[in-house]
Coordinates of N, CA and C in Angstrom, one line a residue:
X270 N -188.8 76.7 118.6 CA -189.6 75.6 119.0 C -191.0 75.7 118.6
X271 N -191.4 76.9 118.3 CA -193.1 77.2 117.9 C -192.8 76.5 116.7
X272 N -192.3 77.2 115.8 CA -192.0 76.4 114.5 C -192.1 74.9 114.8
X273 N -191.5 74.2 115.7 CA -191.4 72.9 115.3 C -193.1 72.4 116.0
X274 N -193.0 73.1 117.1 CA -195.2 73.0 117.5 C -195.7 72.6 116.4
X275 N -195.2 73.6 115.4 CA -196.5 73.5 114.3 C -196.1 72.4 113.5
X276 N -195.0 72.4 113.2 CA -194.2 71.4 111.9 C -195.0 69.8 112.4
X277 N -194.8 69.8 113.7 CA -195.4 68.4 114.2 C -196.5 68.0 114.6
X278 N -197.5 69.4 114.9 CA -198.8 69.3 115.2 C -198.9 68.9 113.2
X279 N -198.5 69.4 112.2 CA -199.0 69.5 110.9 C -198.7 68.0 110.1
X280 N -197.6 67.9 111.1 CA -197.3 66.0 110.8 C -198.2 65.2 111.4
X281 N -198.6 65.6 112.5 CA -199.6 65.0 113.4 C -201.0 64.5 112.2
X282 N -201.3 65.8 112.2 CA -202.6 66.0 111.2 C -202.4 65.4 110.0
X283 N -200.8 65.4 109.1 CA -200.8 64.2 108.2 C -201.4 63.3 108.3
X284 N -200.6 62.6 109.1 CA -200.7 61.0 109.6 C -202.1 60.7 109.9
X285 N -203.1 61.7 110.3 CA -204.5 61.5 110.9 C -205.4 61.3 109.7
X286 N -205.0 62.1 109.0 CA -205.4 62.7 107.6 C -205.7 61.2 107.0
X287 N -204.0 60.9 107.0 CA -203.7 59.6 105.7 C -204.3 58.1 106.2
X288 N -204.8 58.4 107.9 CA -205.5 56.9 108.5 C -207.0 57.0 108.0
X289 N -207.2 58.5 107.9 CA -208.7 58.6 107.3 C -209.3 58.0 106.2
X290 N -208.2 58.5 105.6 CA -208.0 57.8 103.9 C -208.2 56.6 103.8
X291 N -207.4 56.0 104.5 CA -207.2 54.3 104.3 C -208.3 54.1 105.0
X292 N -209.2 54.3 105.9 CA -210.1 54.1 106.2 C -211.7 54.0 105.3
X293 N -211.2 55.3 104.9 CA -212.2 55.5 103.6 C -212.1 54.6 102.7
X294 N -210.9 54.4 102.2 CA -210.5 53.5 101.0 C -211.2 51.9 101.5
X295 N -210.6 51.7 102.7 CA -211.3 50.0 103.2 C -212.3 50.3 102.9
X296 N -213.5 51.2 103.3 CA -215.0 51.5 103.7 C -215.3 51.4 101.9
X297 N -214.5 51.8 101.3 CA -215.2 51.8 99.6 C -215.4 50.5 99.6
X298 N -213.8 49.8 99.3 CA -213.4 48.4 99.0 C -214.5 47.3 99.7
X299 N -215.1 47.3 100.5 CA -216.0 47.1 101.8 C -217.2 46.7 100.5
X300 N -217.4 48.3 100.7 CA -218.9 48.5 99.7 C -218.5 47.7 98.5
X301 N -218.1 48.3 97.7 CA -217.8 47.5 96.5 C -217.4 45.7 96.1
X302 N -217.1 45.3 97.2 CA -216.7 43.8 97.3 C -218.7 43.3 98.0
X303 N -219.1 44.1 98.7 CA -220.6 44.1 99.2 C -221.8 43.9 97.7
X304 N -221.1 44.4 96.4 CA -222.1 45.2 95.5 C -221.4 44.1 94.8
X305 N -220.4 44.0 94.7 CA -220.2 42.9 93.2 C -220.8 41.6 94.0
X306 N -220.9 41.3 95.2 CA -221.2 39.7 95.5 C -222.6 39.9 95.2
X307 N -223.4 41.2 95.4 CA -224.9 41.2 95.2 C -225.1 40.9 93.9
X308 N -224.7 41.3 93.3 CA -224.9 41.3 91.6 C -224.5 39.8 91.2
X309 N -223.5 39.3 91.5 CA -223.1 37.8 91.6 C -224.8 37.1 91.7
X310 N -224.8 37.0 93.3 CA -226.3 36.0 93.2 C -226.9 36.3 92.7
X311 N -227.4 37.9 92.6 CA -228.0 38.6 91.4 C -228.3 37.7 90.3
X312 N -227.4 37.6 89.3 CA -227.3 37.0 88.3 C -227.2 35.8 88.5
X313 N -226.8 34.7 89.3 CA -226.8 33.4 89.6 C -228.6 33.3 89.9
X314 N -229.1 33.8 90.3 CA -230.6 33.5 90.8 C -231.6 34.0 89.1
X315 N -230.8 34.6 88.7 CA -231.4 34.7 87.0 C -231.6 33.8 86.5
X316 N -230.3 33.3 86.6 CA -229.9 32.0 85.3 C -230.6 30.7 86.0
X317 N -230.8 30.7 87.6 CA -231.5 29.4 87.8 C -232.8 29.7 87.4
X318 N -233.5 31.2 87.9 CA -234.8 30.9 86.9 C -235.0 30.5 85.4
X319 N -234.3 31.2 84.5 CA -233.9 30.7 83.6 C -234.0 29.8 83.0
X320 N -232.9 28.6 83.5 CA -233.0 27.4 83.3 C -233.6 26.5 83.9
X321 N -234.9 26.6 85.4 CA -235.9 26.6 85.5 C -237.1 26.2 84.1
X322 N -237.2 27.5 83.8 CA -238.3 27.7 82.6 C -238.2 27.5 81.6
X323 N -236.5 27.6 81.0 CA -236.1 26.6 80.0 C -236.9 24.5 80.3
X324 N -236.1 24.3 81.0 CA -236.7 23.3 82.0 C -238.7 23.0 81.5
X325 N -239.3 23.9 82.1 CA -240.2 23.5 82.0 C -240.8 23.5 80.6
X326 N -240.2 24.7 79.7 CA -240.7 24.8 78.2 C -240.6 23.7 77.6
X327 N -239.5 22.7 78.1 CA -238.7 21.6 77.3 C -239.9 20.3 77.8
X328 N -239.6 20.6 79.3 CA -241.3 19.5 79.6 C -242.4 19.4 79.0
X329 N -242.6 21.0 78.6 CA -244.4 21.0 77.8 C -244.1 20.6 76.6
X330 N -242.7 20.6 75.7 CA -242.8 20.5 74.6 C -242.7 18.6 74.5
X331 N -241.9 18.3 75.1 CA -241.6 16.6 74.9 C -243.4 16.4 75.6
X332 N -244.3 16.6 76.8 CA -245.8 16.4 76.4 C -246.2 16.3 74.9
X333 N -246.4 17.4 74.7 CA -247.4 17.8 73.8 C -246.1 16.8 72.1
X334 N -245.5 16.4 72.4 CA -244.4 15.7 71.1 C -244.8 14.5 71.3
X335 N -245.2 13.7 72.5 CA -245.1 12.6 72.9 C -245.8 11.8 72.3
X336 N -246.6 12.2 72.3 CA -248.3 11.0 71.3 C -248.9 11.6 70.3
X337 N -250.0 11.0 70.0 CA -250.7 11.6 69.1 C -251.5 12.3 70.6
X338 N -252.4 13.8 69.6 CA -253.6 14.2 70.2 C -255.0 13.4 70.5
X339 N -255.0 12.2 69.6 CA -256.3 11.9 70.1 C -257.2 12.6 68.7
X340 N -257.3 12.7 68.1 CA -257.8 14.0 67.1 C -258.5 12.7 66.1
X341 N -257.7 11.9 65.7 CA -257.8 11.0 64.5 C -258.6 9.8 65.0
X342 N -258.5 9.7 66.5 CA -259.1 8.5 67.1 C -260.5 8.9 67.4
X343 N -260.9 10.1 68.0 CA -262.2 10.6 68.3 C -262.8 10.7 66.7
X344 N -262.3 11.1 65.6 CA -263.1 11.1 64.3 C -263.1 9.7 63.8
X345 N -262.3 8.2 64.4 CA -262.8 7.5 63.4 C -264.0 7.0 64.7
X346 N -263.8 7.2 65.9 CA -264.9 6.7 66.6 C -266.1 7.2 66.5
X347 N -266.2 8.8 65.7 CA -267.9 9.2 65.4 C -268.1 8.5 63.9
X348 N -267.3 8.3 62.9 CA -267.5 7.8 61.4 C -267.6 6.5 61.7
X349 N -267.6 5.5 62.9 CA -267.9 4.1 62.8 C -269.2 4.0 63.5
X350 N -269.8 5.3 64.3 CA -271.0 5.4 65.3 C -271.7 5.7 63.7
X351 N -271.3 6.8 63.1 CA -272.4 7.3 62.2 C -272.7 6.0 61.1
X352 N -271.6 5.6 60.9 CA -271.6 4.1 59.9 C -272.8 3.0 60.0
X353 N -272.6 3.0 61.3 CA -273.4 2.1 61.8 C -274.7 2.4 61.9
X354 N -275.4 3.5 62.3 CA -276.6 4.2 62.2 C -277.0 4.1 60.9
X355 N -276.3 4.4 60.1 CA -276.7 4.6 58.4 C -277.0 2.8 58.0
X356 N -276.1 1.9 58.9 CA -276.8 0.7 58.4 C -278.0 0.3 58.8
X357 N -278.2 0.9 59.9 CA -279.8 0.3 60.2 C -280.8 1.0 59.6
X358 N -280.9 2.7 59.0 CA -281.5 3.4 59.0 C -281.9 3.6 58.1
X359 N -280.6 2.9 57.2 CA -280.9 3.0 55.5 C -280.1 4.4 54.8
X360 N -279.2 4.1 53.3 CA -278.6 5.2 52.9 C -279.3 5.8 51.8
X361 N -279.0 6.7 51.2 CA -279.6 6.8 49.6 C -279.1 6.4 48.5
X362 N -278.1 6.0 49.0 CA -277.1 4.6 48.1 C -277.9 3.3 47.8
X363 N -278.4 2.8 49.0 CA -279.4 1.9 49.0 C -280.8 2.0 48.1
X364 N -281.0 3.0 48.7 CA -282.4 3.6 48.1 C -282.2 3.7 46.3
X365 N -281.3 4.3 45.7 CA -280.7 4.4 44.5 C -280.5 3.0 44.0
X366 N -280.0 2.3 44.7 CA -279.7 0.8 44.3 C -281.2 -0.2 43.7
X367 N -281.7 0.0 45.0 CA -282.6 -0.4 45.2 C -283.8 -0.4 43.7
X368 N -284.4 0.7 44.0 CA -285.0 1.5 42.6 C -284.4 0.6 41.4
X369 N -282.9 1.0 41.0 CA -282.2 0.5 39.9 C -282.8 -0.8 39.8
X370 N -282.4 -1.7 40.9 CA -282.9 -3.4 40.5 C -284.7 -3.3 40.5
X371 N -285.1 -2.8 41.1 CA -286.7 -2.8 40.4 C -286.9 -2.4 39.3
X372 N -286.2 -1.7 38.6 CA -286.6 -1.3 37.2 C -285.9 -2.0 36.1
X373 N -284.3 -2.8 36.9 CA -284.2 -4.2 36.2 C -285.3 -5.3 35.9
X374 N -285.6 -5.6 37.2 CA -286.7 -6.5 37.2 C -287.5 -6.2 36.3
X375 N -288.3 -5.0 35.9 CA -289.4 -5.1 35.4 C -289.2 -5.0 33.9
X376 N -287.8 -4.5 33.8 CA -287.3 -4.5 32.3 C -286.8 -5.9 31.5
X377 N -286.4 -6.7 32.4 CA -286.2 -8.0 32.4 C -287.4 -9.5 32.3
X378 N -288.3 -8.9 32.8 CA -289.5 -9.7 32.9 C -290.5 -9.9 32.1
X379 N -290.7 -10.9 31.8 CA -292.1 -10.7 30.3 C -293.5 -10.6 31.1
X380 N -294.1 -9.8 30.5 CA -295.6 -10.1 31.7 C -296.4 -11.6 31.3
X381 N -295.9 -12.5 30.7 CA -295.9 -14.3 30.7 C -295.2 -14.8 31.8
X382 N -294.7 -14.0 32.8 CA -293.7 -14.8 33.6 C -295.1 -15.4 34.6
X383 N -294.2 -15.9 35.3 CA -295.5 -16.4 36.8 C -295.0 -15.0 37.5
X384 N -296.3 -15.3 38.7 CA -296.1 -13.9 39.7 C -294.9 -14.3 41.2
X385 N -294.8 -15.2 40.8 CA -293.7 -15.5 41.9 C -292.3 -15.0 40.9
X386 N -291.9 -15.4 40.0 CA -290.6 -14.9 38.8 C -291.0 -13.3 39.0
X387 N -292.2 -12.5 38.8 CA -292.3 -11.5 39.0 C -292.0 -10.4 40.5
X388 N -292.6 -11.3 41.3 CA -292.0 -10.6 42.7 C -290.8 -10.7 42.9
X389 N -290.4 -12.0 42.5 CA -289.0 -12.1 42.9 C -288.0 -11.1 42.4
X390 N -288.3 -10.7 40.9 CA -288.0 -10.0 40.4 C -287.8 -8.8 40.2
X391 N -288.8 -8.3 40.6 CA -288.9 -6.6 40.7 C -288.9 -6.8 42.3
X392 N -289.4 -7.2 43.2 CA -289.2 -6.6 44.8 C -288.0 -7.4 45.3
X393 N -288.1 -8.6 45.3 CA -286.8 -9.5 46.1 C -285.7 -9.2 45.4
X394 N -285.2 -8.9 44.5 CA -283.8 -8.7 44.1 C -283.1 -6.7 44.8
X395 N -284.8 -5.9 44.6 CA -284.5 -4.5 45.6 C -283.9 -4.6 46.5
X396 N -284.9 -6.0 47.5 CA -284.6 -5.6 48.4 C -283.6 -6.8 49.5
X397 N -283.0 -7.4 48.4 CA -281.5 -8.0 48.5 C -280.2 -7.0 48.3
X398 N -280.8 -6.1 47.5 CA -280.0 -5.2 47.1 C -279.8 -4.2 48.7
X399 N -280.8 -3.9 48.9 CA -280.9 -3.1 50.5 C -280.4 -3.5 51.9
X400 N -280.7 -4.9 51.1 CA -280.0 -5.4 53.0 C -278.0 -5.6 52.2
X401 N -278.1 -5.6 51.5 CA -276.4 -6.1 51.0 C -275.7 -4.9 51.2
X402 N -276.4 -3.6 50.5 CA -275.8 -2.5 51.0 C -276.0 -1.5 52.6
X403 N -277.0 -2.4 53.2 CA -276.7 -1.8 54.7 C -276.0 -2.8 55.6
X404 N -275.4 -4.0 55.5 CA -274.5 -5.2 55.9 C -273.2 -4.6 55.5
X405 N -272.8 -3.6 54.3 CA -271.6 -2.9 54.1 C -271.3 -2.2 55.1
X406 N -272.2 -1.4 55.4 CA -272.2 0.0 56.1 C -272.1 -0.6 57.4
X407 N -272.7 -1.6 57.8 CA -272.3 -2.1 59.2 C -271.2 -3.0 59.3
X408 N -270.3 -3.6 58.3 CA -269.3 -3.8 58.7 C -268.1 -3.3 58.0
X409 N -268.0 -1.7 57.7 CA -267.4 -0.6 57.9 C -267.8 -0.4 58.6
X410 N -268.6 0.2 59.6 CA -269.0 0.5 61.1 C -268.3 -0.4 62.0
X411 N -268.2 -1.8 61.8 CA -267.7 -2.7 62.7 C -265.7 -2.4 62.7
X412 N -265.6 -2.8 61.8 CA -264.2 -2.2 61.5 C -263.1 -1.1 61.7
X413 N -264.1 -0.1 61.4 CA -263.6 1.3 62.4 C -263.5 1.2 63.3
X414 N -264.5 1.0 64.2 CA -264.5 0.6 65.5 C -263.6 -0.1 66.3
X415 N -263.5 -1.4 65.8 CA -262.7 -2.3 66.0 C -260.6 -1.4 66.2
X416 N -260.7 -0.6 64.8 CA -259.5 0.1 64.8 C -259.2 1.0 65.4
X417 N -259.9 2.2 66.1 CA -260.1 2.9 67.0 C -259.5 2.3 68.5
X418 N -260.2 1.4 68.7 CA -260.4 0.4 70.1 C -258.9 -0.3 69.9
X419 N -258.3 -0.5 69.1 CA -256.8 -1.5 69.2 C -255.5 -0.5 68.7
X420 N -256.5 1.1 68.8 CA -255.0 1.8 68.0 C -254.1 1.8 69.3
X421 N -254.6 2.2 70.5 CA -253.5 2.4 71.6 C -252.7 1.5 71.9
X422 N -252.9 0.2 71.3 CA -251.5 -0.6 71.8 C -250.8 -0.7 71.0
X423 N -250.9 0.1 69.4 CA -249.5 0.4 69.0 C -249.7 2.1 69.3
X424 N -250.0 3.0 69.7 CA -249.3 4.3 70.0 C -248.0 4.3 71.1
X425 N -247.9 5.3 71.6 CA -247.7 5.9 73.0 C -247.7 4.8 74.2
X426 N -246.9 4.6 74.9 CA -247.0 3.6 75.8 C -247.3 4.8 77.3
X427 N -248.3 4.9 78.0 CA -248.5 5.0 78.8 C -249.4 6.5 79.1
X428 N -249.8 6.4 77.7 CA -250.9 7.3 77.0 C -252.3 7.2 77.2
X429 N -253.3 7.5 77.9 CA -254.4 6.0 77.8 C -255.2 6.8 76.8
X430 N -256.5 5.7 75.8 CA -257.4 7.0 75.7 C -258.7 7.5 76.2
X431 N -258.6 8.7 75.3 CA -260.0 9.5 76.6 C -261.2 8.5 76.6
X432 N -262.0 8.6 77.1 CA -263.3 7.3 78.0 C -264.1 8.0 76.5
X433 N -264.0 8.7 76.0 CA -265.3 9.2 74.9 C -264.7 8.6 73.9
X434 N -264.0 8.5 73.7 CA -263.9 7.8 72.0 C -263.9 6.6 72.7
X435 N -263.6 5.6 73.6 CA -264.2 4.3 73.6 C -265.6 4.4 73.4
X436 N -266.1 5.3 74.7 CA -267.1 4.7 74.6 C -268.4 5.0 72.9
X437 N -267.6 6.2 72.0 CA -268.5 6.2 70.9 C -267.9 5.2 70.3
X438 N -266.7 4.5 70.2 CA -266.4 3.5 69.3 C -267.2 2.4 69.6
X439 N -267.5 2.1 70.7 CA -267.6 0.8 71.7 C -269.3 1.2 70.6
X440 N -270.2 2.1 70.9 CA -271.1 2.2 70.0 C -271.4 2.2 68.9
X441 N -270.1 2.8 67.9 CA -269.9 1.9 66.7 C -270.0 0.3 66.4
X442 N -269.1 -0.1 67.4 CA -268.9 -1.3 67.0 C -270.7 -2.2 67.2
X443 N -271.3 -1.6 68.4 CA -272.3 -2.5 68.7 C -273.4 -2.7 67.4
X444 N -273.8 -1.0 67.0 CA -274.2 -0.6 66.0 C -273.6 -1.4 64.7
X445 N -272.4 -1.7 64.0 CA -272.4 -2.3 63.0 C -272.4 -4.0 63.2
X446 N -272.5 -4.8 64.5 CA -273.1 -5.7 65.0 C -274.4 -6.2 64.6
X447 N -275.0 -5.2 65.2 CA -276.3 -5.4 65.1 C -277.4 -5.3 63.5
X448 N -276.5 -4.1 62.6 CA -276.5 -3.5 61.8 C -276.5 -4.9 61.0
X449 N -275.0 -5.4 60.6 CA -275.1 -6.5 60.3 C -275.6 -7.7 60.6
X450 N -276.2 -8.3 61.2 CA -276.8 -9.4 61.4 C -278.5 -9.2 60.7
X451 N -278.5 -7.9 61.4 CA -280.1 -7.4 60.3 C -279.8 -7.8 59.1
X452 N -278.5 -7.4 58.7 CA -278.9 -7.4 56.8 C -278.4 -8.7 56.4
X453 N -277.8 -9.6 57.1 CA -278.1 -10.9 57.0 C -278.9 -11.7 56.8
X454 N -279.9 -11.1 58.1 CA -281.3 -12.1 58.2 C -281.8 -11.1 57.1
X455 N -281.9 -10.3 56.5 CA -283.0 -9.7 55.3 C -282.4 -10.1 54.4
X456 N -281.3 -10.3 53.9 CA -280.1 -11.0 52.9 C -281.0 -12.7 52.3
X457 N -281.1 -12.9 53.5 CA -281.4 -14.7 53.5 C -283.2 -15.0 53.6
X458 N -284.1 -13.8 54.2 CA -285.0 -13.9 54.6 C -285.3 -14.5 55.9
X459 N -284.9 -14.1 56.4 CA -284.8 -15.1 57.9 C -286.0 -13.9 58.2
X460 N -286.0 -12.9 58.1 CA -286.6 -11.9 58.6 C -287.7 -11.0 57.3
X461 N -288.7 -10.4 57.6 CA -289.5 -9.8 56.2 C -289.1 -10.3 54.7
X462 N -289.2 -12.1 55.2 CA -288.7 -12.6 53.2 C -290.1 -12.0 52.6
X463 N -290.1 -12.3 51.6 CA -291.1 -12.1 50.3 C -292.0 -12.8 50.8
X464 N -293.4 -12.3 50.3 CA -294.8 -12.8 50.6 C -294.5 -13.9 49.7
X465 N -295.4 -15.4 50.0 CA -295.8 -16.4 49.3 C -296.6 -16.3 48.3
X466 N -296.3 -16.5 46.9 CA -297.8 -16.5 45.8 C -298.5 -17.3 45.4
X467 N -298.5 -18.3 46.6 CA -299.2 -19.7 46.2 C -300.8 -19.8 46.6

């Protein structure tokens, strides 16, 4: 009977043994079913960042694809401001011009002419020449302007543009306005004609 004490006390301890086991084994299976679901959202919370900032890369890039920069509209709005300045101020185009028809004139003229053929000649034809070439420059100033100011309703629909290039165009445009009507009235003499030689 000792013998069988022990035979069954040692079965006993099997059986104790083999619940420990499966115990242990759940307790792994446990863990391990615990560790792959972490790694799961793990990597699920990756990929939404991910495609998150995919997301937003794709936003900044359709921005920045969408319109123009603005770049071509701010430079014709300072070349129709400076246009226009150069028409009231005078170019060296003008000035070169100018010169040239006085030295027609005087090359042209017999010293028998009258002094009125003579002024007209050497100074009034200069300075038709001056106002014709600053009435250019102002209405290239007017026109830039003008294109600047009407580009956005064929760009970009819901683009606006920046308040500075209006408002240098908007000075453009006044500038070759004004620019031109000067070289109108000096064109026609409405303004500083030729002295009288009578």
């Amino acid at each position: 009977m000792g013998t069988k004490t022990v035979d069954e006390a040692g079965a006993e301890t099997g059986t104790e043994a083999k619940s420990d086991e499966a115990k242990v084994d759940t307790t792994k299976v446990e863990e391990t079913t615990e560790a792959t679901e972490a790694e799961t959202a793990a990597a699920a919370a990756a990929d939404e960042s991910e495609e998150a900032a995919g997301d937003e890369v794709d936003g900044l890039r359709e921005d920045t694809q969408e319109g123009p920069s603005g770049v071509g509209q701010g430079a014709g709005a300072v070349v129709s401001a400076g246009l226009g300045l150069v028409s009231l101020t005078g170019s060296w185009v003008a000035t070169v011009a100018a010169a040239r028809e006085t030295l027609v004139g005087q090359l042209g003229t017999s010293s028998s002419a009258s002094v009125a053929t003579q002024v007209k000649e050497v100074y009034g034809d200069a300075w038709a020449t001056t106002a014709l070439i600053g009435g250019l420059f102002a209405l290239a100033a007017l026109i830039v302007g003008v294109v600047v100011l009407a580009r956005p309703a064929f760009g970009a629909p819901g683009k606006p543009q920046p308040a500075w290039i209006k408002s240098v165009a908007w000075g453009g445009v006044a500038l070759g306005v004004i620019g031109l009507l000067l070289a109108v009235a000096k064109y026609t003499d409405i303004i500083l004609g030729l002295p009288s030689t009578s």
